[in-house]
XYZ file of C-alpha atoms in Angstrom:
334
model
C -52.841 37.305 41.870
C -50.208 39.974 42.850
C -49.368 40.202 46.515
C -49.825 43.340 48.369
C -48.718 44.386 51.847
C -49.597 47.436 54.289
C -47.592 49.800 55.332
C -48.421 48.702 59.037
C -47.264 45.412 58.108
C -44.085 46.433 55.823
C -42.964 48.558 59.079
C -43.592 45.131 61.135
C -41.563 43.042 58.554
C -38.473 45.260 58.876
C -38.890 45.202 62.511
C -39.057 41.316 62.283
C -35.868 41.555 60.315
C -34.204 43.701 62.512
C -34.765 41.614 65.626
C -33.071 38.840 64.308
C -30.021 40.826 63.356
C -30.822 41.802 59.674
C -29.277 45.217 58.832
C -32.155 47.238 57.540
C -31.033 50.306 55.587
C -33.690 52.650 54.171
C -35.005 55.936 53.850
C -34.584 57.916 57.235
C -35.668 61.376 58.289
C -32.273 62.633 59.509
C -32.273 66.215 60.636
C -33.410 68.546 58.022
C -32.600 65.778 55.464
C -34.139 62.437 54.315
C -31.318 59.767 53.780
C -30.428 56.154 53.487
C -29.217 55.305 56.751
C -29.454 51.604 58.811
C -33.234 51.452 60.367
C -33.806 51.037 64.443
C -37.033 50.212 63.804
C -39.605 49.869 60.712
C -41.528 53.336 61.994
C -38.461 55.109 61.167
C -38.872 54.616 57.574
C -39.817 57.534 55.453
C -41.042 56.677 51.750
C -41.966 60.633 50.753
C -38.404 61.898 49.454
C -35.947 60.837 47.075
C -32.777 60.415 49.532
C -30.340 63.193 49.175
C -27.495 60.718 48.270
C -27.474 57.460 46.824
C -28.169 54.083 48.474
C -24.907 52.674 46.739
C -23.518 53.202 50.453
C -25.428 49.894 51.716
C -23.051 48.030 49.755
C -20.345 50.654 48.460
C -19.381 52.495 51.848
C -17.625 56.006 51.749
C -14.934 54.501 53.985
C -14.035 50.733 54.933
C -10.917 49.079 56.041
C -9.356 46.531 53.722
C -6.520 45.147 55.991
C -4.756 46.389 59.286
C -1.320 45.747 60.844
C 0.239 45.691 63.913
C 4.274 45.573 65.107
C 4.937 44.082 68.037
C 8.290 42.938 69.572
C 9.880 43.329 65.582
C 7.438 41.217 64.147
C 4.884 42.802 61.813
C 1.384 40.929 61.292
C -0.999 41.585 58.714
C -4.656 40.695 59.781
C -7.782 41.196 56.690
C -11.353 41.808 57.630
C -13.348 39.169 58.235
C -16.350 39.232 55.372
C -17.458 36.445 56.903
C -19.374 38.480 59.465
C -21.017 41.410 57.485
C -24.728 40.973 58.049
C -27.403 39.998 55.921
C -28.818 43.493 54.899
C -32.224 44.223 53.550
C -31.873 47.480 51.107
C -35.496 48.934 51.495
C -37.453 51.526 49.605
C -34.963 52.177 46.853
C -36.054 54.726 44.010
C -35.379 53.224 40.383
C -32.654 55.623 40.155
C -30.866 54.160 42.500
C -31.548 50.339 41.981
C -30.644 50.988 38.530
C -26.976 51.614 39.652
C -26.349 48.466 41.088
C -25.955 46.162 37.790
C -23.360 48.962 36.678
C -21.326 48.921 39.739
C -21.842 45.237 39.565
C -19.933 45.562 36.043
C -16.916 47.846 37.181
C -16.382 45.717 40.152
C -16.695 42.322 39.303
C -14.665 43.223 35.591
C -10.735 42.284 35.601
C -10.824 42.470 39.372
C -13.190 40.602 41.530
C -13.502 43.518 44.693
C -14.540 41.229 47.267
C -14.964 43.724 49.742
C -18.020 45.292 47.265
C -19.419 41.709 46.260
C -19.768 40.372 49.477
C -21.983 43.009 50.915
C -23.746 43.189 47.580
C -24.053 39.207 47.415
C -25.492 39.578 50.847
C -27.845 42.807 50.370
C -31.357 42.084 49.063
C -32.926 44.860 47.363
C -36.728 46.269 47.843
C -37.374 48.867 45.041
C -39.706 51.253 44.876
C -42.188 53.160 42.388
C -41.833 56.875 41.915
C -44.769 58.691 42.496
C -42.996 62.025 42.758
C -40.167 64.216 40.549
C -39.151 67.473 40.579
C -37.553 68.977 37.930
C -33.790 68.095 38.399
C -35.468 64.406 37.756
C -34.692 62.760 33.831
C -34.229 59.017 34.460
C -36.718 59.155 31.435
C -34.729 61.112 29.175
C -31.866 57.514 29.891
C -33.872 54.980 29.314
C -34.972 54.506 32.556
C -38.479 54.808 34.202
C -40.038 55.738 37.205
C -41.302 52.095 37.861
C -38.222 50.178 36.289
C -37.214 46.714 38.154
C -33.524 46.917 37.362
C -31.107 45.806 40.265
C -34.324 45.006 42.674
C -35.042 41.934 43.888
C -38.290 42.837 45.062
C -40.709 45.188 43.909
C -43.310 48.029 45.758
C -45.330 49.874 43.816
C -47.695 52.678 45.617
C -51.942 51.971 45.980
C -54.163 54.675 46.503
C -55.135 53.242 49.989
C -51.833 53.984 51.123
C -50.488 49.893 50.941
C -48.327 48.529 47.930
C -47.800 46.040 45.878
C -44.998 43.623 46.575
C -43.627 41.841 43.445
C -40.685 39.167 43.772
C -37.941 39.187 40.642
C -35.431 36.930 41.444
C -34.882 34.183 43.489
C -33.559 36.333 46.563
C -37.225 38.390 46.387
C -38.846 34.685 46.165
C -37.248 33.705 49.261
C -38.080 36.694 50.912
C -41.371 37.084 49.733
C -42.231 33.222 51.143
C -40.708 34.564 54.607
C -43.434 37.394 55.226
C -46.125 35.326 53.894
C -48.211 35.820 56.781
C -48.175 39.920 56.494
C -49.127 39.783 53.073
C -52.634 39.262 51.063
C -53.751 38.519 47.493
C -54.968 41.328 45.937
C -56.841 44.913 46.141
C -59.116 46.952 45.477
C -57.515 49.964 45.659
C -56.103 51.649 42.480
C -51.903 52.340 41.522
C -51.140 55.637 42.331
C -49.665 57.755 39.353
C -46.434 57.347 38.348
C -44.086 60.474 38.377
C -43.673 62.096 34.860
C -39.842 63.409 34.116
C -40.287 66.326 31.735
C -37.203 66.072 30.020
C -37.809 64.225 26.310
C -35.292 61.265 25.521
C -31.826 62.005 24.435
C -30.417 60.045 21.637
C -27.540 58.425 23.792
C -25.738 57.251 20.359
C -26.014 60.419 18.990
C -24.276 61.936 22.413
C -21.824 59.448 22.503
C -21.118 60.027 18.905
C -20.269 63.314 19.248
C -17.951 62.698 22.242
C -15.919 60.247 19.930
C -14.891 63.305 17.883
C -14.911 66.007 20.703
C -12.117 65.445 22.878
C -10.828 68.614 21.961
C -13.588 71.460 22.653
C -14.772 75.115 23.607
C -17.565 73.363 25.120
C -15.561 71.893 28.214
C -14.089 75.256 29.361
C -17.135 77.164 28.706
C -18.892 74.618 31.461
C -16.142 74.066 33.818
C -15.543 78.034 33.998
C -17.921 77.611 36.704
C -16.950 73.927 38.404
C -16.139 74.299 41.557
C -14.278 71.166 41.562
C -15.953 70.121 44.711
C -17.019 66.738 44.318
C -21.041 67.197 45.143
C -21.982 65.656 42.419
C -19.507 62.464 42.414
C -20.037 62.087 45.997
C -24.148 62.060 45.909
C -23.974 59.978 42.465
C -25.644 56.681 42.751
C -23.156 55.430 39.421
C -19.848 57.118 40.495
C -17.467 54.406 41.987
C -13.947 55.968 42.287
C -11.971 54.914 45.290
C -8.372 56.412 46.970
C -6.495 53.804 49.536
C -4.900 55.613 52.013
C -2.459 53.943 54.739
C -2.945 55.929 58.018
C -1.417 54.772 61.127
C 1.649 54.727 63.137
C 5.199 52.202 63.088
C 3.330 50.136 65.683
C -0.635 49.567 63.942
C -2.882 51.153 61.182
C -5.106 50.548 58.642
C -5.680 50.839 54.953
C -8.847 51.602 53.806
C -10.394 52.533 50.782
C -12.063 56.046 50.597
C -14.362 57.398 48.284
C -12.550 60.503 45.725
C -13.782 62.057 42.441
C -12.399 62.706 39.213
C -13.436 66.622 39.589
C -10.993 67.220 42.421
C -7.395 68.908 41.135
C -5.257 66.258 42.919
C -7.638 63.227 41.682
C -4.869 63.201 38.414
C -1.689 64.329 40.694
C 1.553 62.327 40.002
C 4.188 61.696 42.282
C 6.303 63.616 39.681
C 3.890 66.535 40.179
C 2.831 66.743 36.446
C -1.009 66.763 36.296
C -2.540 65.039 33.138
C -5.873 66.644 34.149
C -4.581 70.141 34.886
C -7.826 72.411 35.095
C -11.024 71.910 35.603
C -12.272 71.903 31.954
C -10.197 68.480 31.187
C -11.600 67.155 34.435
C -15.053 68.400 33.595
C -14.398 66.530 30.017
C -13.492 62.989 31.889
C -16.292 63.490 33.895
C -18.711 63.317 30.813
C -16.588 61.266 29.191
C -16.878 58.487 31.766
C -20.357 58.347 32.234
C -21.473 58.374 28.146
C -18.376 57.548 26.277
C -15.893 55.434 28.398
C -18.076 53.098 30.296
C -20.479 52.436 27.362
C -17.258 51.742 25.335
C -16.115 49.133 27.727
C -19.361 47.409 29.559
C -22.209 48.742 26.951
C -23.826 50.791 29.663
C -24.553 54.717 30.413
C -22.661 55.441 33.676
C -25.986 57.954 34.631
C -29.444 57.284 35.838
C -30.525 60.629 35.478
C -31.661 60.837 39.184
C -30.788 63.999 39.405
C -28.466 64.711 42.530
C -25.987 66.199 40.924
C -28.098 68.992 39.844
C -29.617 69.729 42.863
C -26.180 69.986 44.948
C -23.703 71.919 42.628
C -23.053 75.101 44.296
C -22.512 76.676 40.840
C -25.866 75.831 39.033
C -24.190 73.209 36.949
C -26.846 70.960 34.922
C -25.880 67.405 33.543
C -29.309 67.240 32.102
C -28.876 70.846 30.079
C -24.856 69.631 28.966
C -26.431 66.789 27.556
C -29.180 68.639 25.831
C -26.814 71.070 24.455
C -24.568 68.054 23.291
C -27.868 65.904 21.942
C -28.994 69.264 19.829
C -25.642 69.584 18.244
């Protein structure tokens, strides 16, 4: 018999957690804004909104230090973080959308390069997905594959009842542990009934048909007729749940610094700059083009996987009314 658990209970759980130095990261209200952000305490989390950007930041931060150094008395000495003491984290409340990300970052940075900095917080991050219940009409996870209930990248699983408690599924052996931990807040069953799922308008694309055309479209009006508008501010990279590029930047003085790894975006103009100063991306339509490119040509080519999970984001933020969902449309209808 399923287990469920009440949202009095789920708030005491994370409190639990958090008193004996788990990092809790869910949905927050923060200002005008609701966003993934470390928990003080289970009240604080809000389960009503999609996030504004992506959970990837509870174990793919926008900044982090990778080594520092230090001169002193002409002798320079290189000191790395210490993994060892990132904290167990508890990832609660993410949408599908967003849990569905985490196998294809997994991919990228565990491929001809083990990033240790990304799969230690991820090897230590347990993840507590979440039904949809609500879309709006930015939303197409549907139209990917994906589905407002999908388990991929969770390790646990709530799904909404009408009596305002959840079912709490375990799917791997991290959600079994966890799940045998908060026994005692949870009971078998209910009476109550699931709560709708949320229903993406958008119909399926044919992904192989997309990609398809991509193969023979390097070359197109189509890229300059979209980027003509592209800001080239990075909105949609930045909020992305699936975007993963990274700049290391040394900053510092002679005497001590830091490098650390920042997040950047293949839309800004200097993203393709060379020391030479020749640009292989020159203007925004070739940029525009990579950025397509990446998520439904490139990264299926190389790990079999769409870099998108249609939540969305990206639609909502551009300044310039740019749609993913509508380029891919156009492209599918070709």
């Amino acid at each position: 018999m399923p287990k469920t658990i009440t949202i009095q209970n789920l708030h005491a759980l994370l409190d639990r957690l958090i008193a004996v130095g788990t990092r809790v990261v869910g949905p927050r209200e923060s200002g005008s804004m609701t966003l993934y952000e470390p928990l003080a305490s289970g009240a604080e989390l809000s389960l009503r909104d999609l996030p504004r950007r992506s959970a990837k930041e509870a174990f793919f931060p926008i900044c982090e230090s990778i080594l520092s150094y230090s001169r002193v008395a002409g002798k320079t000495t290189v000191s790395d973080p210490d993994l060892s003491q990132l904290p167990p984290t508890l990832l609660v409340g993410a949408r599908p959308c967003d849990t569905a990300a985490a196998p294809v970052l997994d991919a990228v940075f565990s491929w001809d390069y083990k990033d240790e900095f990304y799969l230690e917080r991820r090897n230590r991050t347990t993840v507590l997905g979440l039904a949809c219940t609500r879309c709006d009409d930015a939303c197409f996870c549907t139209a990917l594959g994906g589905a407002p209930d999908a388990r991929a990248g969770s390790d646990l699983f709530l799904s909404p009842l009408s009596d305002g408690s959840f079912t709490l599924e375990a799917l791997t052996e991290k959600g079994e542990e966890f799940l045998g931990a908060a026994s005692d807040l949870l009971r078998s069953g209910s009476a109550a009934a699931p709560v709708p799922l949320a229903a993406p308008a958008l119909p399926p694309f044919d992904l192989a048909k997309i990609k398809g055309w991509l193969d023979g479209h390097f070359e197109d009006p189509l890229w300059a007729e979209i980027a003509e508008r592209c800001a080239g501010c990075g909105a949609c990279a930045f909020l992305c749940p699936a975007c993963h590029c990274f700049d290391i930047v040394d900053e510092g003085s002679e005497s001590k610094g830091e490098r650390r790894k920042y997040w950047d975006a293949c839309g800004f103009s200097k993203f393709t700059l060379h020391a030479s100063t020749h640009n292989p991306r020159d203007g925004q339509p070739a940029r525009y083009r990579n950025r397509i490119m990446h998520k439904f040509k490139y990264y299926d080519d190389k790990f079999g996987q769409t870099l998108c999970t249609g939540c969305g984001r990206c639609v909502r933020a551009c300044p310039v009314g740019i749609d993913i969902a509508a380029v891919l449309d156009e492209i599918n209808n070709k």
